[in-house]
Coordinates of C-alpha atoms and ligand atoms in Angstrom, one line a residue:
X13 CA 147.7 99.5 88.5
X14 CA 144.0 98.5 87.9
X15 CA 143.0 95.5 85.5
X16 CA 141.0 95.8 82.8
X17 CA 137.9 94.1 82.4
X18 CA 135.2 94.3 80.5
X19 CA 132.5 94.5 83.3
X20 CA 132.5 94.8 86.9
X21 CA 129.6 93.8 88.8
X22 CA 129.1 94.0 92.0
X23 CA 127.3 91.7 94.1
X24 CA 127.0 88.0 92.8
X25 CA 123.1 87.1 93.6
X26 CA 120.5 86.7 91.1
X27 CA 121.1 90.3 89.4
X28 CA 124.6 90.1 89.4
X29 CA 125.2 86.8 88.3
X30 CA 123.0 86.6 85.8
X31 CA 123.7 89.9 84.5
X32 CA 127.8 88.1 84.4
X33 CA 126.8 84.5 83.1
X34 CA 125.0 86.8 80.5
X35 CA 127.8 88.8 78.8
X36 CA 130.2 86.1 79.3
X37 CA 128.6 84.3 76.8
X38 CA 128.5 87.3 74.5
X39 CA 132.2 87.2 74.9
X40 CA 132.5 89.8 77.3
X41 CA 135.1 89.4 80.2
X42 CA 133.3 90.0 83.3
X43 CA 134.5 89.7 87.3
X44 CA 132.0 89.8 89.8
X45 CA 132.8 90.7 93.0
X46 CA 130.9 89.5 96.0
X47 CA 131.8 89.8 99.7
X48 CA 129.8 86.4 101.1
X49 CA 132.0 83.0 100.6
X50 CA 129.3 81.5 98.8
X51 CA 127.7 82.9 95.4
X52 CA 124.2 83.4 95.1
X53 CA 123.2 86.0 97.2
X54 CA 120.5 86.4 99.2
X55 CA 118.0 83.9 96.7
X56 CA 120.6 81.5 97.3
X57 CA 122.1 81.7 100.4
X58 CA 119.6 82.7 102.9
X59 CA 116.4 83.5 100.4
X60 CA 114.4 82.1 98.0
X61 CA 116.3 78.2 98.1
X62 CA 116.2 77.6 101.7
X63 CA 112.9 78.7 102.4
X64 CA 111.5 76.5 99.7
X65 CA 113.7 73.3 101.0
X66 CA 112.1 74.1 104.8
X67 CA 109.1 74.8 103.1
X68 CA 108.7 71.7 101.2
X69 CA 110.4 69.7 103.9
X70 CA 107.2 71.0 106.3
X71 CA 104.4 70.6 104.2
X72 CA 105.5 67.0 104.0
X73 CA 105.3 66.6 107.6
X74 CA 102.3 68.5 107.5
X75 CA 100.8 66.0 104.5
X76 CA 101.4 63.1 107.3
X77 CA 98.1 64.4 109.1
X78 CA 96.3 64.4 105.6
X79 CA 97.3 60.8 104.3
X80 CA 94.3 59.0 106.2
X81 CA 91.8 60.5 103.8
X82 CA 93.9 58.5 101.0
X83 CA 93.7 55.5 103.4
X84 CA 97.3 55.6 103.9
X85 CA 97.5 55.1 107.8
X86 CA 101.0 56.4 109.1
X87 CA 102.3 56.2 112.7
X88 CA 104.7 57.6 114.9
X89 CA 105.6 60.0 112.7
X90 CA 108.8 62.2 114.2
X91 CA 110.3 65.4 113.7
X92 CA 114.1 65.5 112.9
X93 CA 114.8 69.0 113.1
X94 CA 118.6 68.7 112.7
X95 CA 118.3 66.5 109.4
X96 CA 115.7 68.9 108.0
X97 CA 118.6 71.7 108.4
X98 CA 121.4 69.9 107.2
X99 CA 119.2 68.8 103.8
X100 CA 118.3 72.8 103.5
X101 CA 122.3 73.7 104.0
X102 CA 123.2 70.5 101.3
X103 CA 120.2 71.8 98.8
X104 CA 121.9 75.4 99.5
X105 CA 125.7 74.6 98.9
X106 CA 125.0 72.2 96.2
X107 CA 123.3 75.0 94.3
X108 CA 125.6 77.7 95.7
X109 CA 128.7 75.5 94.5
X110 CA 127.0 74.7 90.9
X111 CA 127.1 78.2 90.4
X112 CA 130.6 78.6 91.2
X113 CA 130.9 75.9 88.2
X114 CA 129.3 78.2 85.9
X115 CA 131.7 81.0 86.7
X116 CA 134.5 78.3 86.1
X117 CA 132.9 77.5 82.6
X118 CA 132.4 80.9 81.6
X119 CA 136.2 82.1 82.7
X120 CA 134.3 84.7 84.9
X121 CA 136.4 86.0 88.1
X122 CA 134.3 85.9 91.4
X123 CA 137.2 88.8 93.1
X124 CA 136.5 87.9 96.4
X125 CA 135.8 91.6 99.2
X126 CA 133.7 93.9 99.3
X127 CA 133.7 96.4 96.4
X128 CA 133.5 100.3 96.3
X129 CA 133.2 102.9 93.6
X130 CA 136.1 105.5 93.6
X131 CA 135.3 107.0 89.7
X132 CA 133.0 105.8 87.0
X133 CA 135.0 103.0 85.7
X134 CA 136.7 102.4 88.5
X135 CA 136.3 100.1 91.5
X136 CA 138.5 99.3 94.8
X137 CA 137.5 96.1 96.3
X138 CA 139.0 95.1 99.9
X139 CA 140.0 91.4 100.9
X140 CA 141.5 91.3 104.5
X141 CA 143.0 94.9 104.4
X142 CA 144.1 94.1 101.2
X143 CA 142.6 96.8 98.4
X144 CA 142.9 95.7 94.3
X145 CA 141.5 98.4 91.8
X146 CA 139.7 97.4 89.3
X147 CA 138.5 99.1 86.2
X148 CA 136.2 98.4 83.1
X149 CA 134.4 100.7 80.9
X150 CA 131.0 99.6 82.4
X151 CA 130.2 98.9 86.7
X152 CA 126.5 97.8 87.6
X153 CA 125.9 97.7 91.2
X154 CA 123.6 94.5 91.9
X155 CA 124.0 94.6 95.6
X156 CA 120.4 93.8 96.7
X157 CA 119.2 94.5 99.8
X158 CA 118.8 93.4 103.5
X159 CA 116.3 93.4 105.8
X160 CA 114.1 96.2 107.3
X161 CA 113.3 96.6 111.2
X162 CA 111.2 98.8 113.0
X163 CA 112.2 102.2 114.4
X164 CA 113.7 101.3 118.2
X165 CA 113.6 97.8 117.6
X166 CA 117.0 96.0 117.4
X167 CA 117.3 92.8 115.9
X168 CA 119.8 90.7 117.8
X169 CA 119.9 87.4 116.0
X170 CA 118.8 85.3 118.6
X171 CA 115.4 86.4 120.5
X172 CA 114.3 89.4 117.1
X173 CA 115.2 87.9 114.5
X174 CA 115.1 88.8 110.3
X175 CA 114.5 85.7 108.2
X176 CA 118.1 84.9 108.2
X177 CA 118.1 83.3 111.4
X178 CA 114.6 82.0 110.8
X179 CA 116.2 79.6 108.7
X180 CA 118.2 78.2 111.1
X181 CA 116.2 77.8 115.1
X182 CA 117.8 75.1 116.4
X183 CA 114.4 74.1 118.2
X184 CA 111.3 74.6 117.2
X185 CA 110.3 77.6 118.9
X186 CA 106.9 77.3 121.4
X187 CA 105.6 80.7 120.7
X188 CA 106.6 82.4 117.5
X189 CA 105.4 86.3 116.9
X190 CA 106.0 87.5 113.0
X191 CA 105.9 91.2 112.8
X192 CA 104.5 91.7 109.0
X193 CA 101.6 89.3 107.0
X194 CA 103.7 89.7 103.9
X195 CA 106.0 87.2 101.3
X196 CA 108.7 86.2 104.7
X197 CA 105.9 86.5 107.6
X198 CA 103.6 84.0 105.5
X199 CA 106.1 81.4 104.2
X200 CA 108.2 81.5 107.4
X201 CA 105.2 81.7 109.5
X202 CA 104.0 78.7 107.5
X203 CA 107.4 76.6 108.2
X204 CA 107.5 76.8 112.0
X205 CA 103.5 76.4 112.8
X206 CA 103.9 73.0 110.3
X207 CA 106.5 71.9 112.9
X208 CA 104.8 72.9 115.9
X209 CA 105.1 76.1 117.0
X210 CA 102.1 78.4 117.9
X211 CA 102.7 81.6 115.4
X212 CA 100.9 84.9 115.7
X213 CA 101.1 87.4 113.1
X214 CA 101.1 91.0 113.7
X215 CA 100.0 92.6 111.0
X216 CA 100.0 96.9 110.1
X217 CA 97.0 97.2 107.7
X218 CA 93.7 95.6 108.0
X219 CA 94.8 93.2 105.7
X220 CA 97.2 90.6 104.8
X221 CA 99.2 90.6 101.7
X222 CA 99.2 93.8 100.8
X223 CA 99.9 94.0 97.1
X224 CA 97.8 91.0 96.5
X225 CA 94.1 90.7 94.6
X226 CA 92.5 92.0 97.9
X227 CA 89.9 88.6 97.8
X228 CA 92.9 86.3 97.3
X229 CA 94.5 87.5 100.2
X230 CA 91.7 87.2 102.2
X231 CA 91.1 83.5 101.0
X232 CA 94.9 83.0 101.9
X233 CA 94.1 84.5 105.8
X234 CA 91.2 82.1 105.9
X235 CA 93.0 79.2 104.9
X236 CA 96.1 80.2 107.3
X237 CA 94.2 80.7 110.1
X238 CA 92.4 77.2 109.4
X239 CA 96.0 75.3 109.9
X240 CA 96.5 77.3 112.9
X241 CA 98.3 80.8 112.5
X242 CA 96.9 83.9 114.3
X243 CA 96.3 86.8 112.7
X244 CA 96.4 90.5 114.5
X245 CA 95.2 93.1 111.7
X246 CA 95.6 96.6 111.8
X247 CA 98.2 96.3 114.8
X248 CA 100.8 98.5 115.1
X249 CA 104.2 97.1 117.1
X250 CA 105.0 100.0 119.7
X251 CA 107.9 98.5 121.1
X252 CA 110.2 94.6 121.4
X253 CA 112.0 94.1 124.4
X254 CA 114.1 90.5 125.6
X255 CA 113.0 90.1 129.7
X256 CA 114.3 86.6 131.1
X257 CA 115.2 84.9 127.8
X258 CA 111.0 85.7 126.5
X259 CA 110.2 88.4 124.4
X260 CA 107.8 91.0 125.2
X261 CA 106.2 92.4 122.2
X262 CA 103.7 95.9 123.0
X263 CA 101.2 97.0 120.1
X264 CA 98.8 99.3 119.4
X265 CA 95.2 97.7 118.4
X266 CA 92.9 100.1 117.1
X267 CA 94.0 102.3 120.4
X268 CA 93.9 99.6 122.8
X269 CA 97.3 98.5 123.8
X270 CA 98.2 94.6 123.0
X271 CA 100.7 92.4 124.1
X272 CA 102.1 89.2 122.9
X273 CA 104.8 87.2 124.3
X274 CA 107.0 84.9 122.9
X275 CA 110.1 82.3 122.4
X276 CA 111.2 83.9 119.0
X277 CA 110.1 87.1 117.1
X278 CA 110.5 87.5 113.6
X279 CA 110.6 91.0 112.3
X280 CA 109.6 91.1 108.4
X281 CA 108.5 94.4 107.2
X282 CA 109.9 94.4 104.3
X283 CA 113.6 95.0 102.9
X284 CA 115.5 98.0 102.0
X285 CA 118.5 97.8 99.2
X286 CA 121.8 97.0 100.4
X287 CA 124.2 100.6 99.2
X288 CA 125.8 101.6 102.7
X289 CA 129.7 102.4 101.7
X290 CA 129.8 101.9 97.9
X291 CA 130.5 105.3 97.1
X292 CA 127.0 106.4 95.5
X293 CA 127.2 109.6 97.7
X294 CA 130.7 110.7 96.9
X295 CA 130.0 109.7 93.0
X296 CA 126.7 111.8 93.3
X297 CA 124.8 108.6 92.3
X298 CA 121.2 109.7 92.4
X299 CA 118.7 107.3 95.1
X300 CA 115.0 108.2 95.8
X301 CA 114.7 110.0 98.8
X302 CA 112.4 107.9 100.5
X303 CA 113.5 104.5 99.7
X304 CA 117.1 104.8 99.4
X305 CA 116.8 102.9 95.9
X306 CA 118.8 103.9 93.2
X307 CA 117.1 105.8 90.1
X308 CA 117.8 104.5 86.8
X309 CA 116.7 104.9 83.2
X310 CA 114.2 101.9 83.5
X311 CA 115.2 100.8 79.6
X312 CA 119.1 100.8 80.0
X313 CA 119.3 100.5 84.0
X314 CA 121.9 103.5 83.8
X315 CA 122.3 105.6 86.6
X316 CA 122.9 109.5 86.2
X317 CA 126.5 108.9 86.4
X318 CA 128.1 107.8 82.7
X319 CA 129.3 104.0 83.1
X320 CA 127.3 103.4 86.3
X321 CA 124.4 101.4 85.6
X322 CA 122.4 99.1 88.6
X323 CA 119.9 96.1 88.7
X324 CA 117.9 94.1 91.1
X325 CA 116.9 94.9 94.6
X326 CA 119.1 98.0 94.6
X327 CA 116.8 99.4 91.7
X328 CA 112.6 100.6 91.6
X329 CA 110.2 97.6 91.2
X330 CA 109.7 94.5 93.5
X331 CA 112.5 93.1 95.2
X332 CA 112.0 89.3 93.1
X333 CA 114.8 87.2 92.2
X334 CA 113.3 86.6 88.5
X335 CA 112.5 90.2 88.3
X336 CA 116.8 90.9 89.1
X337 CA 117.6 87.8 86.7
X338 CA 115.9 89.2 83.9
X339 CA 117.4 92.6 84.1
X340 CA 121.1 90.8 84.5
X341 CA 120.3 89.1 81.6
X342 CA 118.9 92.3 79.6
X343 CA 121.6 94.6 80.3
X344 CA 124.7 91.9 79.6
X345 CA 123.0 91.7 76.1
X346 CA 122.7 96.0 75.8
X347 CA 126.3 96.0 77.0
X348 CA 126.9 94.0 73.6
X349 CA 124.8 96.4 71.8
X350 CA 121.8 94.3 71.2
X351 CA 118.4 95.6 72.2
X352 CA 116.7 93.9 75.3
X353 CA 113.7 94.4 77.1
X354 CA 112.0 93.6 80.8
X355 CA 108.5 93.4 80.4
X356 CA 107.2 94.6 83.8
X357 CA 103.8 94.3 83.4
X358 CA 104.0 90.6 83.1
X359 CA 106.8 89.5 86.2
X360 CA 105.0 86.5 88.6
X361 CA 104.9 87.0 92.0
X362 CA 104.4 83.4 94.0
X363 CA 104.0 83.4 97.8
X364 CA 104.9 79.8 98.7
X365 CA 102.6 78.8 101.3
X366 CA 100.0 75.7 100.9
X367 CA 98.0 76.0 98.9
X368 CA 100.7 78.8 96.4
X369 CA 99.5 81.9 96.1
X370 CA 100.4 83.3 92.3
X371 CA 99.9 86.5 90.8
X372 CA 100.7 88.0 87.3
X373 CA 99.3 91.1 85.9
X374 CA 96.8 93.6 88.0
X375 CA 94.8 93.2 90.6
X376 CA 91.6 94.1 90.8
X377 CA 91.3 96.7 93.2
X378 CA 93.8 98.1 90.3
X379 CA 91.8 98.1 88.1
X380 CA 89.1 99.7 89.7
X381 CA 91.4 102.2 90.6
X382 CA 92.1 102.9 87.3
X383 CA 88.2 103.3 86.4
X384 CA 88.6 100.2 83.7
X385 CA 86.5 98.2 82.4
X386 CA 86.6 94.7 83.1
X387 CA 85.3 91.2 83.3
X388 CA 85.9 88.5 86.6
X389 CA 85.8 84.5 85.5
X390 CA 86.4 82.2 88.3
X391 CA 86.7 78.7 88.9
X392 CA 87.3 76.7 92.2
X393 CA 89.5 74.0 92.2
X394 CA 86.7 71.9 94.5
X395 CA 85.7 71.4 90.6
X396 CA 88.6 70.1 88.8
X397 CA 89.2 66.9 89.0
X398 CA 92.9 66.3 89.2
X399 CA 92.4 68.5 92.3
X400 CA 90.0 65.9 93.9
X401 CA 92.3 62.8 92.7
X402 CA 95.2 64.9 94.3
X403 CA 92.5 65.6 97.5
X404 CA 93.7 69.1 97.0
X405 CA 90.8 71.3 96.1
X406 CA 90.9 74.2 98.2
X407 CA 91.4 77.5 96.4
X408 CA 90.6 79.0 93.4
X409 CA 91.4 80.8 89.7
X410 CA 90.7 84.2 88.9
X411 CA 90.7 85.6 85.8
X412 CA 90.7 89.3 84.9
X413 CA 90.2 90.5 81.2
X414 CA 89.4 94.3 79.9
X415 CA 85.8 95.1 79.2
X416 CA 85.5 95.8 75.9
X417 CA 88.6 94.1 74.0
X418 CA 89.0 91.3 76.3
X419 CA 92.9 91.3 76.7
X420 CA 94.2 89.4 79.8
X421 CA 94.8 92.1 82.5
X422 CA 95.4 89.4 85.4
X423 CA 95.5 86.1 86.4
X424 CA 95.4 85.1 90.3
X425 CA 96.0 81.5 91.4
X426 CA 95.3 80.7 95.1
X427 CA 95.7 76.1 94.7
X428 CA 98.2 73.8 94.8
X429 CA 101.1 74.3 92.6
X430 CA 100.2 77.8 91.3
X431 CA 103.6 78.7 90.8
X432 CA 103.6 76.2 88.2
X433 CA 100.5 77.3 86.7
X434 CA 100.9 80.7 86.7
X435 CA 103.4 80.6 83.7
X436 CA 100.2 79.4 80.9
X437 CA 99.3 82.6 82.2
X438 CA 102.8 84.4 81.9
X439 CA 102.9 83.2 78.5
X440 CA 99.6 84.7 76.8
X441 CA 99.8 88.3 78.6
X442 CA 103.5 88.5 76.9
X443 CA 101.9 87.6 73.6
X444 CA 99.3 90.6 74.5
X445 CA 96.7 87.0 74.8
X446 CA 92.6 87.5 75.4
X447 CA 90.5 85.6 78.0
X448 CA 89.2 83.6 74.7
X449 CA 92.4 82.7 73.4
X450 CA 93.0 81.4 77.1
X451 CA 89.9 79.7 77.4
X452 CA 90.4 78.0 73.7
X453 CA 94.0 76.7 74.2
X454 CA 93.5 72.6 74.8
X455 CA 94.4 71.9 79.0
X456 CA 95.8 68.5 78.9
X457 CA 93.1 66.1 81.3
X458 CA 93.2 65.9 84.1
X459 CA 95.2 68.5 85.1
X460 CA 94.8 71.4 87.5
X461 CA 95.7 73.6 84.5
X462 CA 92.2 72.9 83.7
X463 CA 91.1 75.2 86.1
X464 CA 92.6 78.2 84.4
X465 CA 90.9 77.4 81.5
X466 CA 87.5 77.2 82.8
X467 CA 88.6 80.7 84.7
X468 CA 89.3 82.2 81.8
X469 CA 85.9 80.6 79.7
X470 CA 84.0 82.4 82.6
X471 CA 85.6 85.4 81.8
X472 CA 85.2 85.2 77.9
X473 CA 81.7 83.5 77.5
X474 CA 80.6 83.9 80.9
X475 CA 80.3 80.3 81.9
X476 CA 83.0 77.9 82.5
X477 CA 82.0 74.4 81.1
X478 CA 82.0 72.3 84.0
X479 CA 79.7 74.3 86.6
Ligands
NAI502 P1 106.6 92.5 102.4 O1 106.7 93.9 101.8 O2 106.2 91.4 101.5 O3 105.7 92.6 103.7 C1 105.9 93.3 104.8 C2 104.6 93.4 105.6 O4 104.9 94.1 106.8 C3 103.5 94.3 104.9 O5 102.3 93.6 105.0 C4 103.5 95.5 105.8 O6 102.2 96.1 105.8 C5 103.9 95.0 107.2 N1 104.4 96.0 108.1 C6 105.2 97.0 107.8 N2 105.5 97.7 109.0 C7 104.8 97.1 110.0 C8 104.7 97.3 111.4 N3 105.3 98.3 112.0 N4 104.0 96.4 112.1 C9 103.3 95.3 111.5 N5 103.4 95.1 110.2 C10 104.2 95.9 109.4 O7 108.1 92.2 103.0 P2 108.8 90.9 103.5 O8 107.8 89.8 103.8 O9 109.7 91.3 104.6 O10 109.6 90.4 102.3 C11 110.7 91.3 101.8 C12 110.8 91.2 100.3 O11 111.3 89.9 100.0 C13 109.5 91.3 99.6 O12 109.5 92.5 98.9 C14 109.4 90.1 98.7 O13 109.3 90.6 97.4 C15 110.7 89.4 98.9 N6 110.3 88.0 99.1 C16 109.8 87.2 98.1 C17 109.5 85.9 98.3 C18 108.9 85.2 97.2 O14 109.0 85.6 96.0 N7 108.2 84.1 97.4 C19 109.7 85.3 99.6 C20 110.2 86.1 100.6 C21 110.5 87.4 100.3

């Protein structure tokens, strides 16, 4: 006999729970069911949170090296590889088992298995051999995704490795290789050359970032390569084979065979939604050829199937954890009957290295794409003078407005904190904002938001105030 319920959702990361912490406050009874032991998902779990904790855990053993300039003389400063772990895992479960509170709160069942769709409506989810039917009048898959690897090369956890396990070396590796310069290869890259190991990135295109503001990215290689990383553009990997506990990676350079060896390689070339054995096949559930993504209407996130709808990683757009919160939270409240709306021309995108890397709106090569109109302000943080208190003044705002009605198009932060910042700029492209109304709004002082300002007065009266 199935239950009833209002909802089911499956998978319990950032799409999924949100989507249920949503409609249970509408009054909705939703259940969520996730296969891991711990909610969260990928963001949580083995994402976004621990990243950030080994990320900020590095940079302040990287910030040792830096505190001299502040006259601040530190010695015998030691790495604790094991503590910095066990604080990531305690930041991870104490977030991980917060959540679990909310679904307490909210009277939301987390049905434990994995879940499968037999008929619109209709769901069997399996615990141990055990199968429980569940039904409800509306099922969103919200099942992310999982990494991508390379045709022929395996990843075997230990010597290839995806950024799961990156998370985790229990040494820090001597020679690290990071197939991909994008979001994983950068930030993990990052993590392990801050503790010590020698990291090479091996990179496809002849550039880095690839969906970055093309000058950005290439301030962001400068600045990488500066604290120690190699980059390899335009390198194709050929083959990755394990040869007396090294690994042996082959490339193709422009032509000219490479290789690399290594202690650890990480393989991050992206990620490809996470839909193997839920049914979408035998329910004729419509996904896009080449990326296996499931096609939705982009306003109500239903699938061609009556019932069906789907959200996050599984669905078009990039695979961000805000991006998969925000639809949760739009479709709980369309479920209800109210009207909701994701605003995709104004989602963040943060790359967490040092300095952040933060993006919102087009890029310029965009826009030229697009044969628009435009106008560039700039303003280097070398200027600002919070940045020089902070003796952080590397990087730089960018500021792109249209041509002839001066709308904010884009705003690109390469400084520190810019995924802080970024959000000013959030803010006044959702309220359709111009480079003037940008420039005029009152930056407290000092502040590194004061760079943004001056960005955007460059753009509007073409001169910032203080250069
Ligand atoms: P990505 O799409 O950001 O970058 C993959 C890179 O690998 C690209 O530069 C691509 O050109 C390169 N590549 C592809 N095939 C290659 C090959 N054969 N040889 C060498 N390079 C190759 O994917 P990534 O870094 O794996 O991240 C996956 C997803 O996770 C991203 O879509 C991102 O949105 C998300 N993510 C977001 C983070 C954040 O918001 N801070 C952090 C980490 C991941």
């Amino acid at each position: 006999m199935a239950e009833a319920i209002d909802v089911v959702i499956l998978g319990g990361g950032p799409a999924g729970y949100a989507c249920a912490l949503k409609a249970a406050q509408l009054g909705l009874k939703p259940a969520v069911v996730e296969k891991r032991p711990a909610l969260g998902g990928t963001c949580l779990n083995v994402g976004c949170i621990p990243s950030k904790a080994l990320l900020d855990s590095s940079e302040r053993f990287a910030e040792m090296r830096k505190l001299e300039r502040h006259g601040i003389l530190v010695s015998d400063v030691r790495l604790d590889l094991a503590r910095m772990l066990a604080r990531k895992d305690q930041v991870v479960r104490e977030l991980t088992n917060g959540l679990a509170g909310l679904f307490r709160k909210g009277k939301i069942e987390w049905v434990r298995g994995s879940g499968r769709l037999v008929a619109p409506g209709r769901v069997v989810v399996t615990t141990e051999g055990q199968n429980r039917e569940l039904s409800a009048r509306a099922v969103v898959i919200a099942t992310g995704s999982e990494p991508a690897s390379l045709p022929g090369v395996e990843l075997d956890g230990k010597f290839v490795v995806s950024s799961t396990e990156a998370l985790s070396f229990d040494s820090v590796p001597e020679r690290l290789v990071v197939i991909g310069a994008g979001y994983i290869g950068l930030e993990l890259g990052s993590v392990w050359s801050r503790l010590g190991s020698q990291v090479t990135i091996l990179e496809f295109l002849p550039r880095i970032l690839p969906t970055a503001d093309a000058e950005m990215a290439a301030m962001v290689q400068t600045s990488l390569t500066r604290q120690g990383l190699t980059f390899h553009l335009g390198t194709k990997v050929t083959q990755v084979r394990v040869e007396a506990g090294r690994v042996i990676v082959t490339a193709d350079q422009q032509g000219s065979p490479q290789q690399f060896t290594a202690d650890k390689v990480l393989v991050a070339v992206g990620r490809r939604p996470s839909t193997a054995g839920l049914g979408l096949e035998e329910l004729g559930i419509r996904t896009q050829p080449r990326t296996g993504k499931i096609e939705v209407d982009r306003r109500t996130y239903l699938t061609n199937v009556p019932g069906i709808y789907a959200i996050g990683d599984v669905i078009d757009g990039p695979m961000l954890a805000h991006k998969a919160q925000m639809e949760g939270e739009a479709l709980a409240e369309m479920l209800v009957g109210h009207a909701a709306y994701v605003n995709y021309d104004a989602i963040p995108g943060v790359v967490y290295i040092w300095p952040e890397l933060a993006n919102v709106g087009w890029t310029e090569e965009q826009l030229k794409e697009q044969g628009r109109a435009y106008r560039v302000g700039k303003f280097p943080f070398l200027a600002n003078g919070r940045a020089k208190a902070l003796d952080e003044t590397e990087g730089v705002v960018k500021v792109l407005t249209d041509g002839k009605t001066d709308r904010l198009l884009g705003v690109h932060i390469f400084g520190p904190r810019a995924s802080d910042m970024i959000a000013e700029a959030v803010a006044v492209m959702e309220y359709s904002g111009s480079g003037e109304d940008l420039a005029r709004f009152c930056h407290s002082h000092p502040s590194l938001s004061e760079a943004l300002g001056e960005a955007a007065r460059h753009a509007a009266f073409g001169k910032p105030l203080h250069l």
